[in-house]
Structure formats: C-alpha cells, structure tokens
Tab-separated table of C-alpha atoms and ligand atoms in Angstrom:
chain	number	residue	atom	x	y	z
B	156	MET	CA	49.190	-3.616	-4.060
B	157	THR	CA	45.742	-3.711	-2.276
B	158	ASP	CA	44.423	-6.416	0.360
B	159	ASP	CA	42.157	-7.356	-2.731
B	160	THR	CA	44.899	-8.519	-4.802
B	161	LYS	CA	47.291	-9.860	-2.130
B	162	ASP	CA	46.538	-13.718	-2.804
B	163	PHE	CA	47.234	-13.098	-6.411
B	164	ALA	CA	50.560	-10.700	-6.162
B	165	PRO	CA	53.289	-11.831	-8.611
B	166	SER	CA	56.416	-12.936	-6.819
B	167	ARG	CA	58.924	-9.993	-6.501
B	168	ARG	CA	60.974	-11.558	-9.449
B	169	GLN	CA	57.870	-11.791	-11.747
B	170	PHE	CA	57.001	-8.324	-10.645
B	171	LEU	CA	60.515	-6.907	-11.800
B	172	SER	CA	60.755	-8.720	-15.143
B	173	GLY	CA	57.076	-7.899	-15.783
B	174	ALA	CA	57.633	-4.151	-15.303
B	175	ALA	CA	61.101	-4.112	-16.944
B	176	ALA	CA	59.587	-5.989	-20.090
B	177	ALA	CA	56.524	-3.467	-20.146
B	178	GLY	CA	58.799	-0.384	-19.921
B	179	ALA	CA	60.489	-1.426	-23.022
B	180	GLY	CA	57.006	-2.141	-24.728
B	181	ALA	CA	58.020	-5.776	-25.612
B	182	VAL	CA	55.116	-7.638	-23.860
B	183	ALA	CA	51.449	-7.520	-24.654
B	184	GLY	CA	50.132	-8.053	-21.130
B	185	THR	CA	49.573	-5.520	-18.050
B	186	ALA	CA	51.977	-5.759	-15.251
B	187	ALA	CA	49.604	-6.976	-12.491
B	188	SER	CA	50.768	-4.416	-9.905
B	189	ALA	CA	49.758	-1.630	-12.308
B	190	ALA	CA	46.649	-3.009	-13.340
B	191	GLY	CA	44.632	-2.262	-10.063
B	192	PRO	CA	42.012	-4.853	-8.852
B	193	ASP	CA	40.568	-6.975	-11.729
B	194	PRO	CA	37.255	-8.642	-10.749
B	195	LEU	CA	38.128	-11.546	-13.108
B	196	ILE	CA	41.227	-11.952	-10.828
B	197	THR	CA	39.900	-10.889	-7.246
B	198	GLU	CA	36.336	-12.174	-7.276
B	199	LYS	CA	35.082	-15.704	-7.444
B	200	GLN	CA	33.234	-16.258	-10.724
B	201	PRO	CA	30.040	-17.926	-11.225
B	202	TRP	CA	31.627	-20.837	-13.182
B	203	ALA	CA	33.617	-21.654	-10.273
B	204	GLN	CA	30.705	-21.835	-8.011
B	205	GLU	CA	28.497	-23.810	-10.367
B	206	LEU	CA	28.742	-27.316	-11.867
B	207	GLY	CA	29.507	-27.571	-15.617
B	208	ALA	CA	27.696	-29.692	-18.148
B	209	GLY	CA	27.743	-33.577	-17.876
B	210	VAL	CA	29.271	-35.719	-20.485
B	211	ASP	CA	25.989	-36.959	-21.432
B	212	GLU	CA	24.842	-33.643	-22.871
B	213	THR	CA	26.821	-33.426	-25.908
B	214	PRO	CA	27.413	-36.612	-27.864
B	215	TYR	CA	28.706	-34.741	-30.766
B	216	GLY	CA	30.235	-31.523	-29.901
B	217	LEU	CA	29.766	-28.060	-31.587
B	218	PRO	CA	31.597	-25.056	-31.182
B	219	ILE	CA	31.028	-22.916	-28.030
B	220	LYS	CA	28.227	-20.362	-28.378
B	221	TYR	CA	30.748	-17.503	-28.104
B	222	GLU	CA	32.311	-18.475	-31.313
B	223	SER	CA	29.006	-18.463	-33.385
B	224	ASP	CA	30.263	-16.055	-35.700
B	225	VAL	CA	32.956	-18.218	-36.994
B	226	VAL	CA	30.748	-19.802	-39.929
B	227	ARG	CA	30.690	-20.285	-43.543
B	228	ARG	CA	28.881	-17.365	-45.239
B	229	ASN	CA	27.862	-16.753	-48.579
B	230	VAL	CA	27.376	-13.688	-50.852
B	231	GLU	CA	23.753	-13.539	-51.753
B	232	TRP	CA	24.206	-11.459	-55.168
B	233	LEU	CA	26.665	-13.871	-56.172
B	234	THR	CA	24.630	-16.519	-57.513
B	235	ALA	CA	21.073	-16.647	-58.775
B	236	ASP	CA	20.159	-19.181	-55.960
B	237	PRO	CA	21.828	-21.168	-53.157
B	238	ILE	CA	21.388	-24.567	-54.698
B	239	SER	CA	23.986	-23.863	-57.360
B	240	SER	CA	26.134	-21.886	-55.329
B	241	ILE	CA	28.983	-21.330	-53.097
B	242	ASN	CA	29.772	-20.447	-49.322
B	243	PHE	CA	33.099	-19.281	-47.873
B	244	THR	CA	35.620	-20.938	-45.186
B	245	PRO	CA	35.799	-18.144	-42.371
B	246	ILE	CA	39.610	-18.346	-42.959
B	247	HIS	CA	40.042	-14.988	-41.176
B	248	ALA	CA	39.059	-16.394	-37.604
B	249	LEU	CA	40.935	-20.064	-37.952
B	250	ASP	CA	44.633	-20.729	-37.160
B	251	GLY	CA	47.073	-23.571	-38.064
B	252	THR	CA	46.125	-25.072	-41.158
B	253	ILE	CA	43.504	-27.779	-40.911
B	254	THR	CA	39.963	-26.635	-41.938
B	255	PRO	CA	37.184	-28.249	-39.650
B	256	GLN	CA	34.637	-29.799	-42.016
B	257	GLY	CA	31.908	-27.901	-40.529
B	258	CYS	CA	33.048	-24.586	-41.885
B	259	ALA	CA	35.039	-25.692	-44.805
B	260	PHE	CA	33.470	-23.983	-47.826
B	261	GLU	CA	31.050	-25.672	-50.002
B	262	ARG	CA	30.420	-25.460	-53.814
B	263	HIS	CA	27.351	-27.501	-55.350
B	264	HIS	CA	26.007	-27.082	-58.915
B	265	SER	CA	22.707	-28.945	-58.013
B	266	GLY	CA	22.733	-28.966	-54.095
B	267	ALA	CA	24.369	-31.509	-51.603
B	268	ILE	CA	22.672	-34.961	-51.876
B	269	GLU	CA	22.023	-37.414	-49.006
B	270	LEU	CA	23.622	-40.720	-50.071
B	271	ARG	CA	23.725	-43.500	-47.660
B	272	LYS	CA	26.739	-45.886	-47.971
B	273	GLU	CA	24.535	-48.737	-48.556
B	274	ASP	CA	22.975	-47.132	-51.638
B	275	TYR	CA	26.704	-46.195	-52.612
B	276	ARG	CA	28.428	-47.769	-55.888
B	277	LEU	CA	31.199	-46.817	-57.917
B	278	MET	CA	31.954	-47.842	-61.305
B	279	ILE	CA	34.952	-48.549	-63.547
B	280	ASN	CA	34.479	-48.690	-67.073
B	281	GLY	CA	35.745	-48.050	-70.505
B	282	LEU	CA	39.322	-49.149	-71.650
B	283	VAL	CA	39.863	-51.466	-68.822
B	284	ASP	CA	40.213	-55.184	-68.939
B	285	LYS	CA	37.883	-55.875	-65.926
B	286	PRO	CA	35.114	-53.292	-65.760
B	287	LEU	CA	34.178	-53.314	-61.810
B	288	ILE	CA	31.366	-51.935	-59.713
B	289	PHE	CA	32.596	-51.396	-55.850
B	290	THR	CA	30.078	-50.993	-52.970
B	291	TYR	CA	31.291	-48.798	-50.071
B	292	ASP	CA	32.564	-51.847	-48.008
B	293	ASP	CA	34.712	-53.104	-50.972
B	294	LEU	CA	36.655	-49.729	-50.963
B	295	GLU	CA	37.389	-50.240	-47.131
B	296	ARG	CA	39.214	-53.449	-47.932
B	297	PHE	CA	42.149	-51.842	-50.090
B	298	PRO	CA	45.240	-50.468	-48.605
B	299	ARG	CA	44.609	-46.928	-47.356
B	300	GLU	CA	46.917	-43.705	-47.432
B	301	ASN	CA	46.437	-40.503	-45.325
B	302	HIS	CA	47.542	-37.020	-47.035
B	303	VAL	CA	46.703	-33.419	-46.120
B	304	TYR	CA	45.909	-31.483	-49.116
B	305	PHE	CA	44.235	-28.086	-49.843
B	306	CYS	CA	41.273	-27.928	-52.319
B	307	GLU	CA	40.653	-24.505	-53.864
B	308	CYS	CA	37.759	-23.549	-56.103
B	309	ALA	CA	39.249	-22.035	-59.348
B	310	ALA	CA	36.730	-19.135	-58.932
B	311	ASN	CA	38.135	-18.054	-55.384
B	312	THR	CA	39.260	-14.290	-55.287
B	313	GLY	CA	37.632	-14.233	-58.858
B	314	MET	CA	35.451	-11.305	-58.014
B	315	GLU	CA	38.558	-9.377	-57.400
B	316	TRP	CA	39.378	-9.177	-61.202
B	317	ALA	CA	37.186	-6.159	-61.287
B	318	GLY	CA	38.815	-4.310	-58.718
B	319	ALA	CA	38.764	-4.725	-54.794
B	320	GLN	CA	35.361	-5.949	-54.213
B	321	LEU	CA	34.650	-7.721	-51.086
B	322	ASN	CA	35.536	-6.715	-47.366
B	323	GLY	CA	37.164	-9.698	-45.944
B	324	ALA	CA	39.631	-12.620	-46.417
B	325	GLN	CA	36.555	-15.058	-46.082
B	326	PHE	CA	35.016	-13.614	-49.042
B	327	THR	CA	37.987	-12.925	-51.276
B	328	HIS	CA	40.050	-15.985	-50.328
B	329	GLY	CA	37.599	-18.462	-48.367
B	330	MET	CA	37.264	-20.867	-51.407
B	331	VAL	CA	39.718	-23.246	-49.989
B	332	HIS	CA	39.881	-25.752	-47.525
B	333	ASN	CA	42.618	-28.113	-46.154
B	334	MET	CA	41.914	-31.463	-44.613
B	335	GLU	CA	43.594	-34.576	-43.807
B	336	TYR	CA	42.097	-37.519	-46.327
B	337	THR	CA	41.964	-40.994	-45.649
B	338	GLY	CA	41.465	-43.025	-48.950
B	339	VAL	CA	42.606	-45.721	-51.644
B	340	THR	CA	44.860	-44.524	-54.470
B	341	LEU	CA	42.910	-44.076	-57.708
B	342	ARG	CA	45.815	-45.976	-59.104
B	343	THR	CA	44.922	-49.138	-56.952
B	344	LEU	CA	41.540	-49.150	-58.068
B	345	LEU	CA	42.262	-48.841	-61.827
B	346	GLU	CA	44.718	-51.679	-61.567
B	347	GLU	CA	42.245	-53.626	-59.994
B	348	ALA	CA	40.010	-53.045	-62.918
B	349	GLY	CA	42.813	-54.389	-65.144
B	350	LEU	CA	44.344	-51.244	-66.338
B	351	ASP	CA	47.908	-51.824	-67.541
B	352	THR	CA	49.697	-49.375	-65.609
B	353	ALA	CA	53.011	-50.073	-67.086
B	354	GLY	CA	51.595	-50.262	-70.657
B	355	ASP	CA	51.448	-47.323	-73.082
B	356	LEU	CA	48.904	-44.896	-71.224
B	357	LYS	CA	49.881	-41.751	-73.415
B	358	ASP	CA	46.647	-39.762	-74.312
B	359	LYS	CA	44.693	-42.000	-71.935
B	360	TRP	CA	42.364	-40.075	-69.650
B	361	VAL	CA	39.604	-40.907	-66.941
B	362	TYR	CA	36.344	-39.051	-66.801
B	363	VAL	CA	34.981	-38.950	-63.378
B	364	GLU	CA	31.333	-38.252	-62.639
B	365	GLY	CA	29.443	-37.663	-59.217
B	366	ALA	CA	25.804	-39.202	-58.267
B	367	ASP	CA	24.232	-35.606	-57.724
B	368	ALA	CA	22.005	-34.374	-60.799
B	369	SER	CA	24.847	-32.148	-62.136
B	370	SER	CA	27.366	-35.160	-62.127
B	371	ASN	CA	30.318	-32.482	-62.520
B	372	GLY	CA	31.954	-34.592	-64.786
B	373	ARG	CA	35.672	-34.072	-65.569
B	374	SER	CA	38.439	-35.337	-67.686
B	375	ILE	CA	41.773	-36.132	-65.933
B	376	PRO	CA	44.959	-36.991	-67.700
B	377	MET	CA	46.025	-40.411	-66.715
B	378	GLU	CA	49.552	-39.302	-65.553
B	379	LYS	CA	47.809	-37.375	-62.707
B	380	ALA	CA	45.110	-39.938	-62.003
B	381	LEU	CA	48.074	-42.472	-61.444
B	382	ASP	CA	50.195	-40.020	-59.686
B	383	ASP	CA	48.360	-39.010	-56.521
B	384	CYS	CA	44.924	-38.900	-56.719
B	385	LEU	CA	42.806	-40.549	-53.866
B	386	VAL	CA	39.436	-42.071	-53.617
B	387	ALA	CA	38.779	-40.517	-50.305
B	388	PHE	CA	36.078	-41.534	-47.594
B	389	LYS	CA	37.306	-39.831	-44.483
B	390	ALA	CA	38.331	-36.126	-43.699
B	391	ASN	CA	40.082	-34.831	-40.610
B	392	GLY	CA	39.741	-38.646	-39.249
B	393	GLU	CA	36.030	-38.709	-39.690
B	394	ALA	CA	33.484	-39.559	-42.465
B	395	LEU	CA	33.097	-37.110	-45.043
B	396	ARG	CA	30.345	-34.645	-44.282
B	397	MET	CA	27.308	-34.685	-46.924
B	398	GLU	CA	28.358	-31.384	-48.425
B	399	HIS	CA	31.845	-32.577	-48.941
B	400	GLY	CA	30.726	-35.691	-50.865
B	401	TYR	CA	29.701	-38.400	-48.420
B	402	PRO	CA	30.295	-41.104	-48.472
B	403	VAL	CA	33.241	-40.877	-51.206
B	404	ARG	CA	34.886	-38.109	-53.088
B	405	LEU	CA	37.612	-37.849	-55.259
B	406	VAL	CA	40.671	-35.950	-54.163
B	407	VAL	CA	43.077	-34.295	-56.992
B	408	PRO	CA	45.995	-32.977	-55.095
B	409	GLY	CA	46.799	-29.247	-56.177
B	410	TRP	CA	44.635	-29.066	-58.999
B	411	GLU	CA	41.325	-26.725	-59.230
B	412	GLY	CA	38.499	-27.747	-56.784
B	413	ASN	CA	36.028	-28.538	-59.641
B	414	MET	CA	37.824	-31.889	-60.445
B	415	TRP	CA	37.518	-33.006	-56.869
B	416	VAL	CA	34.238	-35.005	-57.685
B	417	LYS	CA	32.052	-35.446	-54.846
B	418	TRP	CA	29.541	-38.391	-54.337
B	419	LEU	CA	31.922	-40.165	-56.930
B	420	ARG	CA	29.947	-42.823	-58.771
B	421	ARG	CA	31.855	-43.597	-62.178
B	422	ILE	CA	35.316	-43.537	-63.534
B	423	GLU	CA	35.560	-44.065	-67.375
B	424	VAL	CA	38.947	-44.760	-68.983
B	425	THR	CA	39.022	-43.075	-72.378
B	426	ASP	CA	41.530	-42.004	-75.147
B	427	HIS	CA	40.192	-38.588	-75.242
B	428	ALA	CA	39.086	-35.740	-73.138
B	429	VAL	CA	35.162	-35.304	-72.867
B	430	GLU	CA	35.324	-31.634	-73.173
B	431	SER	CA	32.392	-31.522	-70.750
B	432	ARG	CA	30.772	-28.120	-69.743
B	433	GLU	CA	32.995	-27.833	-66.525
B	434	GLU	CA	36.074	-27.934	-68.837
B	435	THR	CA	34.856	-25.885	-71.495
B	436	SER	CA	32.385	-23.107	-71.273
B	437	LYS	CA	33.298	-23.097	-67.142
B	438	TYR	CA	36.757	-23.046	-65.488
B	439	THR	CA	38.485	-21.699	-68.638
B	440	ASP	CA	40.563	-18.679	-68.621
B	441	THR	CA	40.334	-16.120	-71.524
B	442	LEU	CA	43.624	-14.313	-72.154
B	443	GLU	CA	44.494	-10.778	-73.143
B	444	ASP	CA	44.430	-11.647	-76.600
B	445	GLY	CA	40.913	-12.649	-76.673
B	446	THR	CA	41.801	-16.485	-77.014
B	447	SER	CA	40.848	-19.064	-74.158
B	448	ARG	CA	43.482	-21.048	-72.409
B	449	LYS	CA	42.302	-24.673	-72.745
B	450	TRP	CA	43.324	-26.341	-69.491
B	451	THR	CA	44.387	-24.694	-66.017
B	452	TRP	CA	44.495	-27.547	-63.880
B	453	ALA	CA	47.341	-26.744	-61.202
B	454	MET	CA	46.539	-24.027	-58.900
B	455	ASP	CA	49.415	-21.439	-58.679
B	456	ALA	CA	51.237	-20.370	-55.667
B	457	LYS	CA	49.136	-17.960	-53.618
B	458	SER	CA	48.771	-16.245	-50.094
B	459	VAL	CA	46.778	-14.007	-48.261
B	460	ILE	CA	47.057	-12.515	-44.746
B	461	THR	CA	44.219	-13.485	-42.532
B	462	SER	CA	44.810	-11.327	-39.600
B	463	PRO	CA	44.661	-8.296	-39.526
B	464	SER	CA	42.086	-8.286	-42.274
B	465	PRO	CA	38.754	-6.404	-42.628
B	466	GLN	CA	36.858	-8.904	-40.352
B	467	MET	CA	39.970	-9.015	-37.879
B	468	PRO	CA	40.718	-5.321	-37.061
B	469	ILE	CA	43.735	-4.559	-34.630
B	470	LYS	CA	42.002	-3.881	-31.235
B	471	HIS	CA	45.097	-3.199	-29.179
B	472	GLY	CA	46.825	-0.180	-30.325
B	473	LYS	CA	50.413	0.107	-31.251
B	474	GLY	CA	53.004	-2.360	-29.708
B	475	PRO	CA	53.490	-6.198	-30.397
B	476	LEU	CA	51.462	-7.360	-33.249
B	477	VAL	CA	50.917	-11.018	-34.882
B	478	ILE	CA	50.524	-10.733	-38.553
B	479	THR	CA	49.424	-14.147	-39.947
B	480	GLY	CA	47.950	-15.975	-43.108
B	481	LEU	CA	48.020	-18.851	-45.322
B	482	ALA	CA	49.853	-19.715	-48.482
B	483	TRP	CA	49.597	-22.535	-51.003
B	484	THR	CA	50.714	-23.861	-54.174
B	485	GLY	CA	49.498	-26.541	-56.362
B	486	ARG	CA	52.671	-27.360	-57.830
B	487	GLY	CA	54.581	-28.410	-54.865
B	488	ALA	CA	55.508	-26.976	-51.555
B	489	ILE	CA	55.775	-23.271	-50.097
B	490	THR	CA	59.462	-22.349	-49.552
B	491	ARG	CA	58.827	-18.700	-48.442
B	492	VAL	CA	56.336	-15.992	-47.782
B	493	ASP	CA	57.147	-12.323	-47.510
B	494	VAL	CA	55.051	-9.684	-45.680
B	495	SER	CA	55.053	-6.105	-46.893
B	496	LYS	CA	53.514	-3.283	-44.758
B	497	ASP	CA	53.974	-0.524	-47.339
B	498	GLY	CA	52.174	-1.921	-50.361
B	499	GLY	CA	54.942	-3.882	-51.543
B	500	LYS	CA	57.785	-1.454	-51.539
B	501	THR	CA	59.777	-3.333	-48.953
B	502	TRP	CA	59.308	-6.789	-47.679
B	503	GLU	CA	60.115	-8.889	-44.411
B	504	THR	CA	60.246	-12.600	-44.776
B	505	ALA	CA	57.825	-14.479	-42.654
B	506	ARG	CA	58.256	-17.448	-40.250
B	507	LEU	CA	56.673	-20.678	-41.600
B	508	ALA	CA	55.038	-22.445	-38.798
B	509	LYS	CA	56.143	-25.564	-40.330
B	510	PRO	CA	58.221	-26.301	-43.555
B	511	GLY	CA	55.767	-26.219	-46.491
B	512	GLU	CA	53.971	-29.357	-47.338
B	513	LYS	CA	53.348	-30.671	-50.734
B	514	MET	CA	50.006	-29.266	-51.958
B	515	ALA	CA	48.872	-28.466	-48.404
B	516	LEU	CA	48.157	-25.005	-46.622
B	517	THR	CA	51.095	-23.403	-44.868
B	518	ARG	CA	50.653	-20.968	-41.866
B	519	PHE	CA	53.120	-18.132	-41.916
B	520	TYR	CA	53.678	-15.158	-39.202
B	521	LEU	CA	55.284	-12.301	-39.017
B	522	ASP	CA	55.960	-11.415	-35.154
B	523	THR	CA	56.210	-7.577	-35.588
B	524	THR	CA	55.848	-4.327	-33.781
B	525	TRP	CA	52.945	-1.790	-34.957
B	526	ASP	CA	53.775	1.922	-34.882
B	527	GLY	CA	50.344	2.940	-34.746
B	528	GLU	CA	50.462	3.989	-38.436
B	529	GLU	CA	48.703	3.125	-41.697
B	530	MET	CA	49.895	-0.016	-43.443
B	531	LEU	CA	49.236	-1.373	-46.820
B	532	LEU	CA	49.506	-5.137	-45.855
B	533	GLN	CA	50.646	-7.628	-48.505
B	534	SER	CA	51.873	-11.183	-48.409
B	535	ARG	CA	53.847	-12.859	-51.422
B	536	ALA	CA	54.315	-16.634	-51.773
B	537	MET	CA	57.071	-18.499	-53.378
B	538	ASP	CA	57.113	-22.223	-54.047
B	539	ASP	CA	59.440	-24.807	-54.628
B	540	THR	CA	59.545	-24.533	-58.590
B	541	GLY	CA	61.060	-20.988	-57.846
B	542	TYR	CA	57.507	-19.424	-58.813
B	543	VAL	CA	56.889	-16.249	-57.190
B	544	GLN	CA	53.127	-15.053	-56.527
B	545	PRO	CA	52.307	-12.271	-58.991
B	546	THR	CA	50.719	-8.736	-58.465
B	547	LYS	CA	47.479	-8.153	-59.932
B	548	ALA	CA	49.034	-5.854	-62.548
B	549	GLN	CA	51.289	-8.563	-63.669
B	550	LEU	CA	48.459	-11.190	-63.948
B	551	ARG	CA	46.345	-8.442	-66.041
B	552	GLU	CA	48.926	-8.297	-68.586
B	553	VAL	CA	48.735	-11.880	-69.548
B	554	ARG	CA	44.952	-12.280	-68.723
B	555	GLY	CA	43.418	-8.997	-69.560
B	556	GLU	CA	40.199	-7.760	-68.015
B	557	ASN	CA	37.967	-10.695	-68.740
B	558	SER	CA	39.045	-13.337	-66.469
B	559	ILE	CA	36.859	-15.100	-63.735
B	560	TYR	CA	38.987	-17.968	-62.691
B	561	HIS	CA	42.402	-18.611	-61.346
B	562	ASN	CA	43.205	-15.186	-59.767
B	563	ASN	CA	46.355	-15.791	-57.499
B	564	CYS	CA	47.603	-12.189	-57.213
B	565	ILE	CA	48.904	-10.472	-54.327
B	566	GLN	CA	46.039	-8.937	-51.895
B	567	THR	CA	46.326	-5.921	-50.206
B	568	TRP	CA	44.658	-4.620	-46.754
B	569	TRP	CA	44.696	-1.065	-46.031
B	570	VAL	CA	45.061	-0.868	-42.189
B	571	ASN	CA	44.070	2.706	-40.735
B	572	LYS	CA	45.353	4.124	-37.353
B	573	ASP	CA	42.448	2.753	-35.711
B	574	GLY	CA	43.579	-0.801	-36.783
B	575	GLU	CA	40.750	-1.484	-39.204
B	576	ALA	CA	41.552	-2.869	-42.360
B	577	GLU	CA	39.876	-2.564	-45.775
B	578	ASN	CA	40.152	-4.299	-49.048
B	579	VAL	CA	42.128	-1.820	-51.617
B	580	GLU	CA	43.948	-2.195	-54.564
B	581	VAL	CA	47.464	-0.713	-55.148
B	582	SER	CA	48.964	-0.234	-58.489
Q	751	MTE	N1	29.585	-34.367	-57.669
Q	751	MTE	C1	29.877	-33.071	-57.467
Q	751	MTE	N2	31.271	-32.794	-57.467
Q	751	MTE	C2	31.656	-31.603	-57.248
Q	751	MTE	C3	30.944	-30.366	-57.213
Q	751	MTE	C4	29.526	-30.535	-57.521
Q	751	MTE	O1	28.847	-29.709	-57.782
Q	751	MTE	N3	28.974	-31.711	-57.892
Q	751	MTE	N4	31.531	-29.052	-57.305
Q	751	MTE	C5	32.905	-28.921	-57.676
Q	751	MTE	C6	33.548	-27.650	-57.262
Q	751	MTE	S1	33.290	-26.637	-58.564
Q	751	MTE	C7	34.262	-27.587	-56.109
Q	751	MTE	S2	35.269	-26.089	-56.011
Q	751	MTE	C8	34.641	-28.442	-55.058
Q	751	MTE	C9	34.126	-27.897	-53.771
Q	751	MTE	O2	34.094	-28.734	-53.068
Q	751	MTE	P1	33.464	-28.628	-51.540
Q	751	MTE	O3	32.099	-28.430	-51.412
Q	751	MTE	O4	33.993	-29.881	-50.618
Q	751	MTE	O5	34.160	-27.569	-51.137
Q	751	MTE	O6	33.773	-29.672	-55.669
Q	751	MTE	C10	33.882	-30.096	-56.900
Q	751	MTE	N5	32.996	-31.421	-56.760
Q	752	MO	MO1	34.770	-24.657	-57.952
C-alpha cells in the first residue's frame, strides 16, 4: 500500500474478503491493494473541481453524449427508400424491459406525419346505432387504463429465413418495442357509438385506418376489438412521439405490429374482413405446400440473447459473465427461458427478472462463469399455453423456404475465444 492510496485504503475486513473472493475467481472487481495506484481513485478529477450544468440548460433531457451509439439504426439495402421503411431498436444496449420512445423502432408505409391534437378526429361508423366523431379532448374524458405491451413487426427476424444474415440483435430482432400505454379501451368507444356488445357479434369486424397517406387499413375480429384493444394517447407516461402515431394510436396486444394503426382516424364496424393490401399480399405466410395461410395475428413465443451478441462482445475475459436477453409471447405470458452455450445440446434455465406479464417483454438473466472457450449461445422461450419456441429447422418444415414474416425461431450467436460474437445458424 503506497502513500497515494492511503486515504482510500479498504478496511482490513474488506481487504480480506475481497482477496479471498478474487482468489476463488468469484468477483469481477480487482482487489484494491493489488491494483496499484489508480488515478481515477487517487487524483482529483476535473468534474470534481468544476461546476456542472445548470437546471435551465436542458428543458427536455437527451441521453448523455457517451451513449450516442445507442440509437435506432436502419439497413439501407432493405427498402428502396427511407419513407416506406423500418429502423431497429438498439435492444443489444438496453436492459430491463421498457423501451424509451426515442429509440423504439419505427415502421412507416408513407412516412411519419405531424398531426396536431387540434386537427385530430376519430370517426366510428358502419354497423353502429350512433356513428360518432371524437376530438382529442373527447377521448380524454373517458375512463383510462394503463398497460405495458410489446409491439413486434411481423417482419422482425424476416431476413433470417435465408440463413444468418445480419450481425446484431438490433438488426435481427430489433423490430420490437415495449411501452406502458395509457388510453381508453376500444370497447368503451364502440359502446359509446351504440354497439350492442351483449348482442350477436359473431362475424363482426372492425376496420381500422390511419390518417397518413398509406392509411394502413386492417380488419380486426370483433372478439379481439372488445377484449383488450386500447385507443392510446400516452406511452411511457408522455405523449406518443410523432413516429409512433401522435396523438393517438391503436394498441392490439400480442398481435402483429401492422395492426397497431398509428394516427388512428377511423373505425368502421363491418360484417366482413375488408381484405386490404396489408392483410392479403402483405403480412401473409406462404407455407411449405405453396398455399398461403390467411391470417397470422398473434405473435408466437420468441426470445433472443441481447448480450453477449455481435454488437456486445465479451470484453472481460473468462470469469463471471451475465448472459441476458428478452422473451415475449403474443398468446399470454412467458413462463420460462432456457439458455444453451453449446448450440442446443444442453440447456440451463435462466432467471426471469420478474414473472412474465401478459403480452409484454420479459427480461431474463443467466448469471454464469465463462471458461474462455467458444460458445454457441441460444435462448428458448416457453409460454403459459405450453408452447416452446421452435428451432429454425422445425419452422422450415411447416413454412418451407418462401417465408418473410413471423419468424420466431431460436437464434444462435457464435462467441469466439476473444469474446466476439457472430450471427450463425446451427442445424
Ligand atoms: N397509420 C399507420 N399505422 C401503422 C403503420 C403505418 O405505416 N401507418 N405501420 C404499421 C406497422 S407495419 C408496424 S410494425 C407498426 C410499427 O409501429 P411503430 O412505428 O410505432 O414502431 O405500426 C403499424 N401502424
Ligand atoms: Mo410491421
């Protein structure tokens, strides 16, 4: 122990336990005595000698500049132009489950529009007794609910049908976000428009449209519309961002993102599915036998390891390692996630940060020790319907080689001895 460190010397008790633990390889820190003088400990740093920023400098805070790489990213070759396109949530760099709006993926068919609350109108028409038009202020006068839900684009992981394509969980799995929504139930508004929700609603549908040029019209069976759909105007406590549908979007828990109509302008009650572009030529799955499956609404159970992953290499060498990731299911709640280090030969059950919640992201951790050897990392989710996330081979048996959407297969990251990870496929 030098004079430099004397002010910061650990107590004898701390020193002993620290040293013992380090010897056993169980802690990730360095015993203070062994480290030698560390200027960050021993020397007074500039930030302790100067004044910081005043409270008037940042009326609305952004992430600190050192986190400037934690941003949405797009893949240029995916779409012809950025107006009808997609970008990806940096899930590799996030933790917990809530996605900040500022980095939650965007998917637009004709760009994000600026629509003032004053100019906002929502019409309910069709097979209702009392067609109605709501202003934004009107919506705020109905009883509100709060729910956390994930929203996943059906095209998430779609590129991977062709084999391992994109190097990063952000790009393979980042068309998903998870927010706490505040809104009025769709049931409340339909009842206000005179829909007899106790009557015969078999074969009834709602057709929902947005105010943007694409309109993104979708048909939703009445049973789902009355079950848990929300007409939402807040996300994570604040107004929706423009790109997520400000001022009002539809939330369709557990079902494919395309149905979550943004800038919601019209809800028509019908006695048939409209069979719009978005539910016929798009978002439909071609199967192994060449036929196309008509509707695939609920997103099946899925998971991905977010770290380590290609954008999150292991930097610390062997010893304690936290493997973490996200799991979700559109059919209920996640009950269990297993992690494999050997490409699916053996599995260990991960720890769920919290019990899985319905139609929301679940964070899992495997607190483990890395021996410094190569790993083929995989995660496998299970939900409360008993469903187990399939391998890519199992999915291909049903779906053939011609699929784009609804790829919920097990993802593999190959981690080399340097701790770098790469997207690979194991058979
Ligand atoms: N009005 C409108 N709603 C829309 C879209 C759109 O282009 N216009 N895109 C849909 C698609 S394909 C998805 S995956 C989700 C994405 O929601 P986000 O941009 O908030 O992530 O919005 C859906 N709702
Ligand atoms: Mo989508």
